Coordinates of C-alpha atoms in Angstrom, one line a residue:
M1 CA -12.8 -38.1 -17.8
S2 CA -13.4 -37.1 -14.1
V3 CA -16.8 -36.6 -12.5
V4 CA -16.5 -33.6 -10.3
T5 CA -18.8 -32.7 -7.5
A6 CA -20.1 -29.2 -6.9
T7 CA -18.2 -29.4 -3.6
R8 CA -14.9 -29.7 -5.3
Y9 CA -15.6 -27.0 -7.8
N10 CA -16.8 -24.7 -5.1
A11 CA -13.7 -25.3 -3.0
I12 CA -11.5 -23.9 -5.9
Q13 CA -14.0 -21.0 -6.4
T14 CA -14.0 -20.2 -2.7
K15 CA -10.2 -20.1 -2.6
I16 CA -9.8 -17.7 -5.5
A17 CA -12.8 -15.6 -4.4
N18 CA -11.1 -15.0 -1.1
V19 CA -8.0 -13.8 -2.9
L20 CA -9.6 -11.7 -5.7
G21 CA -12.9 -10.7 -4.1
T22 CA -13.6 -8.9 -0.9
G23 CA -12.2 -11.7 1.3
S24 CA -11.3 -11.0 4.9
G25 CA -8.2 -10.3 7.0
D26 CA -5.1 -10.6 4.8
K27 CA -7.1 -12.0 1.9
G28 CA -9.0 -10.0 -0.6
Y29 CA -8.3 -7.5 -3.4
G30 CA -11.8 -6.1 -3.6
Q31 CA -12.5 -7.1 -7.3
A32 CA -15.6 -8.3 -9.0
L33 CA -15.6 -12.1 -9.7
T34 CA -16.5 -13.9 -12.9
S35 CA -17.0 -17.3 -11.3
T36 CA -19.7 -18.1 -8.8
Q37 CA -20.6 -20.9 -6.4
E38 CA -22.6 -23.7 -8.0
S39 CA -25.4 -25.8 -6.5
A40 CA -25.3 -29.6 -6.1
G41 CA -26.3 -31.4 -9.3
T42 CA -24.9 -28.7 -11.6
V43 CA -23.0 -30.1 -14.6
I44 CA -19.6 -28.5 -14.5
N45 CA -18.6 -27.6 -18.1
A46 CA -16.1 -25.5 -20.0
T47 CA -17.8 -22.3 -19.2
H48 CA -17.5 -22.9 -15.4
L49 CA -13.8 -23.7 -15.8
N50 CA -13.2 -20.7 -18.0
N51 CA -14.8 -18.4 -15.4
L52 CA -12.5 -19.8 -12.8
H53 CA -9.6 -19.3 -15.2
A54 CA -10.4 -15.7 -15.6
D55 CA -10.4 -15.1 -11.8
I56 CA -7.3 -17.1 -11.1
N57 CA -5.5 -15.4 -14.0
K58 CA -6.4 -11.9 -12.7
A59 CA -4.8 -12.7 -9.3
I60 CA -1.7 -14.2 -10.9
F61 CA -1.3 -11.3 -13.3
H62 CA -1.5 -8.8 -10.4
Q63 CA 1.2 -10.8 -8.6
T64 CA 3.6 -11.5 -11.5
N65 CA 2.6 -9.1 -14.3
G66 CA 2.1 -12.1 -16.6
N67 CA -0.8 -14.4 -17.4
T68 CA -0.9 -17.8 -15.8
S69 CA 1.0 -20.6 -17.7
A70 CA -0.1 -23.4 -15.3
I71 CA -3.7 -23.7 -16.5
N72 CA -5.4 -23.3 -19.9
T73 CA -9.0 -22.4 -20.9
L74 CA -11.3 -25.0 -22.3
A75 CA -13.4 -25.3 -25.4
A76 CA -16.8 -26.9 -25.7
G77 CA -16.3 -30.6 -26.0
D78 CA -13.0 -30.7 -24.1
I79 CA -12.8 -33.5 -21.6
I80 CA -12.1 -32.2 -18.1
E81 CA -9.6 -34.7 -16.7
E82 CA -8.5 -35.3 -13.2
T83 CA -5.0 -34.2 -14.1
N84 CA -3.2 -33.4 -17.3
G85 CA 0.2 -31.7 -17.2
T86 CA 0.3 -31.4 -21.0
T87 CA -3.0 -29.7 -21.7
K88 CA -3.1 -28.0 -18.3
K89 CA -6.9 -28.4 -18.3
G90 CA -7.2 -30.8 -15.4
W91 CA -8.8 -30.3 -12.0
A92 CA -5.5 -30.8 -10.2
Q93 CA -3.9 -28.1 -12.3
Y94 CA -6.8 -25.6 -11.4
E95 CA -6.6 -26.5 -7.8
A96 CA -2.8 -26.1 -7.7
E97 CA -2.9 -22.7 -9.4
A98 CA -5.6 -21.4 -7.1
T99 CA -3.3 -22.3 -4.2
V100 CA -0.4 -20.5 -5.8
A101 CA -2.6 -17.4 -6.1
E102 CA -3.5 -17.7 -2.4
S103 CA 0.1 -18.3 -1.3
N104 CA 1.3 -15.2 -3.1
R105 CA -1.7 -13.0 -2.3
L106 CA 0.4 -10.3 -0.6
T107 CA 2.8 -10.0 -3.5
A108 CA 2.2 -7.2 -6.0
N109 CA 4.3 -6.7 -9.2
A110 CA 5.5 -3.1 -9.3
S111 CA 4.4 -2.8 -13.0
N112 CA 0.8 -3.2 -11.9
M113 CA 0.9 -0.3 -9.4
T114 CA 0.4 3.4 -10.1
T115 CA 1.6 6.4 -8.0
T116 CA -0.5 9.6 -8.0
S117 CA 0.3 12.8 -6.2
K118 CA -2.6 13.7 -4.0
L119 CA -1.6 16.5 -1.7
T120 CA 1.1 19.2 -1.8
I121 CA 1.4 21.0 1.6
Q122 CA 3.8 24.0 1.7
R123 CA 5.2 26.6 4.1
T124 CA 7.0 29.6 2.7
T125 CA 7.4 31.6 6.0
A126 CA 10.4 31.0 8.2
W127 CA 10.3 28.8 11.3
G128 CA 12.7 27.2 13.7
G129 CA 13.1 30.1 16.2
S130 CA 9.5 30.7 16.9
P131 CA 7.8 28.3 16.4
D132 CA 10.4 25.6 17.0
S133 CA 8.2 22.9 15.7
I134 CA 5.7 22.8 12.9
N135 CA 3.4 20.0 11.7
A136 CA 1.0 19.1 9.0
T137 CA -2.0 16.8 9.3
W138 CA -4.0 15.0 6.6
T139 CA -6.5 12.2 6.3
V140 CA -6.9 9.3 3.9
G141 CA -10.5 8.1 3.5
F142 CA -11.8 4.9 2.0
A143 CA -15.3 4.0 0.7
S144 CA -15.5 1.3 3.4
A145 CA -13.5 -0.7 5.9
D146 CA -13.2 -3.5 3.3
A147 CA -12.0 -1.0 0.6
K148 CA -9.3 0.2 3.1
R149 CA -8.2 -3.4 3.8
N150 CA -8.3 -4.4 0.1
Y151 CA -6.2 -1.4 -0.9
F152 CA -3.3 -2.4 1.4
N153 CA -3.7 -6.2 0.7
A154 CA -3.2 -5.5 -3.0
G155 CA 0.1 -3.7 -2.2
G156 CA -1.2 -0.2 -1.8
E157 CA 0.7 2.4 0.1
V158 CA 0.5 6.0 1.3
R159 CA 3.7 7.7 0.2
I160 CA 5.2 10.8 1.8
A161 CA 8.1 12.9 0.6
S162 CA 9.5 16.1 2.1
A163 CA 11.9 18.7 0.7
L164 CA 13.3 22.2 1.6
S165 CA 14.3 24.5 -1.2
G166 CA 15.4 28.0 -1.5
G167 CA 16.7 28.2 2.0
S168 CA 20.0 29.8 3.1
G169 CA 22.6 29.3 5.7
S170 CA 24.0 26.2 7.3
K171 CA 20.8 25.3 9.1
G172 CA 18.8 25.4 5.9
T173 CA 21.4 23.2 4.2
S174 CA 21.2 20.8 7.2
W175 CA 17.4 20.5 6.9
A176 CA 17.5 20.1 3.1
N177 CA 20.1 17.4 3.4
L178 CA 18.2 15.6 6.1
L179 CA 14.9 15.5 4.1
S180 CA 16.7 14.5 0.9
A181 CA 18.5 11.6 2.6
V182 CA 15.1 10.1 3.6
G183 CA 13.7 10.0 0.2
T184 CA 10.1 8.7 0.1
V185 CA 8.4 7.2 3.2
K186 CA 6.1 4.3 2.3
F187 CA 3.3 3.4 4.7
G188 CA 2.1 -0.1 3.8
R189 CA 0.1 -2.9 5.1
T190 CA 2.4 -4.1 7.9
A191 CA 5.4 -1.7 7.8
T192 CA 6.6 1.8 7.1
T193 CA 9.8 2.0 5.0
S194 CA 11.7 4.6 3.0
T195 CA 13.7 4.7 -0.1
G196 CA 16.6 6.4 1.8
S197 CA 17.7 6.5 5.4
G198 CA 15.7 6.8 8.7
D199 CA 14.2 4.8 11.4
E200 CA 11.7 2.5 9.7
T201 CA 9.1 0.6 11.7
S202 CA 7.1 -2.6 11.5
V203 CA 3.9 -0.5 11.9
G204 CA 1.4 -0.4 9.0
N205 CA -2.3 -0.3 8.3
V206 CA -3.0 -3.6 10.2
D207 CA -1.4 -2.0 13.4
M208 CA -3.6 1.1 13.5
S209 CA -5.8 2.0 16.5
G210 CA -7.5 5.1 17.7
S211 CA -4.2 6.5 19.1
H212 CA -1.3 7.9 17.1
Q213 CA 1.7 5.7 16.7
Q214 CA 5.1 6.7 15.4
I215 CA 5.6 5.1 12.0
F216 CA 8.8 6.9 10.9
Q217 CA 11.5 9.1 12.4
H218 CA 14.8 10.6 11.3
D219 CA 17.3 13.1 12.8
V220 CA 20.5 14.8 11.9
G221 CA 22.3 12.6 14.3
S222 CA 25.3 14.7 15.2
G223 CA 27.0 18.0 14.6
V224 CA 25.8 21.6 15.2
Y225 CA 22.2 20.7 14.4
G226 CA 22.1 17.2 15.8
E227 CA 19.1 18.0 17.9
N228 CA 16.8 18.5 14.9
D229 CA 14.5 15.8 13.6
F230 CA 11.2 15.0 12.0
N231 CA 8.7 12.2 12.7
I232 CA 5.5 10.9 11.2
T233 CA 2.6 9.3 13.2
A234 CA -0.6 7.7 12.1
R235 CA -3.9 6.4 13.5
D236 CA -7.3 5.2 12.6
N237 CA -9.8 8.0 12.9
N238 CA -12.5 5.4 12.3
T239 CA -12.8 2.1 10.4
T240 CA -12.5 3.9 7.0
T241 CA -10.2 6.8 7.7
L242 CA -6.5 7.1 8.4
E243 CA -4.9 10.3 9.9
F244 CA -1.3 11.2 9.5
I245 CA 0.8 13.9 11.3
I246 CA 4.3 14.9 10.2
T247 CA 6.2 17.1 12.6
F248 CA 9.4 19.0 12.0
N249 CA 11.3 19.6 15.2
D250 CA 13.9 22.4 15.1
D251 CA 15.2 21.7 18.6
D252 CA 18.6 23.3 18.1
A253 CA 18.8 26.1 20.7
G254 CA 21.6 27.9 19.0
D255 CA 25.4 27.4 19.0
Q256 CA 28.4 29.6 19.5
T257 CA 29.4 30.8 16.0
G258 CA 31.9 33.5 17.1
T259 CA 31.8 36.4 19.5
G260 CA 28.6 37.0 21.5
G261 CA 25.9 34.6 22.5
P262 CA 24.6 31.5 20.7
V263 CA 22.7 32.0 17.5
D264 CA 19.5 30.1 16.7
E265 CA 18.8 30.7 13.1
N266 CA 15.4 30.4 11.5
V267 CA 14.7 27.9 8.7
G268 CA 13.8 29.8 5.6
G269 CA 12.9 28.8 2.1
T270 CA 9.9 26.6 1.0
L271 CA 9.2 23.4 2.9
T272 CA 7.1 21.0 0.9
V273 CA 5.3 17.8 1.9
T274 CA 4.0 15.7 -1.0
V275 CA 1.5 12.9 -0.2
S276 CA 0.8 10.3 -2.9
S277 CA -1.4 7.2 -3.4
F278 CA 0.4 4.0 -4.6
R279 CA -2.3 1.6 -5.7
A280 CA -3.1 -1.4 -7.9
N281 CA -4.1 -0.2 -11.3
N282 CA -4.0 -2.7 -14.2
A283 CA -7.3 -3.8 -15.8
S284 CA -5.7 -7.1 -16.7
G285 CA -5.3 -7.8 -13.0
V286 CA -6.4 -5.7 -10.1
V287 CA -7.7 -2.1 -9.9
N288 CA -8.3 -0.3 -6.6
A289 CA -9.8 3.1 -6.4
D290 CA -7.8 6.0 -5.0
P291 CA -8.9 7.0 -1.5
T292 CA -9.7 10.6 -0.7
F293 CA -6.8 12.7 0.6
T294 CA -7.6 15.8 2.7
T295 CA -5.3 18.3 4.4
T296 CA -6.6 19.3 7.8
N297 CA -3.6 21.3 9.0
G298 CA -1.0 22.9 6.7
L299 CA 2.4 23.1 8.3
N300 CA 1.6 25.4 11.3

């Protein structure tokens, strides 16, 4: 049997609270805690350990999509030992598993995440000749600065996909192929990536300031329409709100296609930008609320 001070118990509780609770910096999922700090002189019993178990298990479940196997709950009358690798009810086991949760705090198992489409922004009128460039702007607002930080700490992303359908001609085909090749752009905590091709960046939520920064860009690269590209920028409007701008640049000035002068075709069809929330959403682990998505400029 081991006599454990409140200081030692509270050290474990602080570690897991920083991971599962509000935390600060790169720690914190924004979840309610079952365990609490205990005052000096408190007799630590099975209930206290089981509360710790619940909190540690939630963090581990979020990270792995499985319950912890490194520690076990206790029953009334169980002896809380210094260490026991068989029963997995010792202080050393609880300390070690809290450290595992802390070390893996920025890992989220995909099975515990949910994607929800939030905005569909469309343009059905032709563009590319006049205007040459069009853009859409939207905001993503969180309940608080902590909620914004917790959303991304838990693996949350703002996801952006673009597509052109129903167009005609070689320029329309070029744009449709460009957008299809990119796939889905994923703005996360420390980087912006895509499921396809394009210029990814190491710019994410932690890098935001009051000025727009380019987070993603892709162009045709070569050929008749090699000048055309699109890019996405983002900034913090304030401590709780992100702003994104996606710009489609039809910089092709026209090319010789036969007799007569160069022809600069318009881009017809339906251009669609879909913005989604990718968030932690498993009651056995971590659940973050969806932020509020608002279109402020619709492909003009």
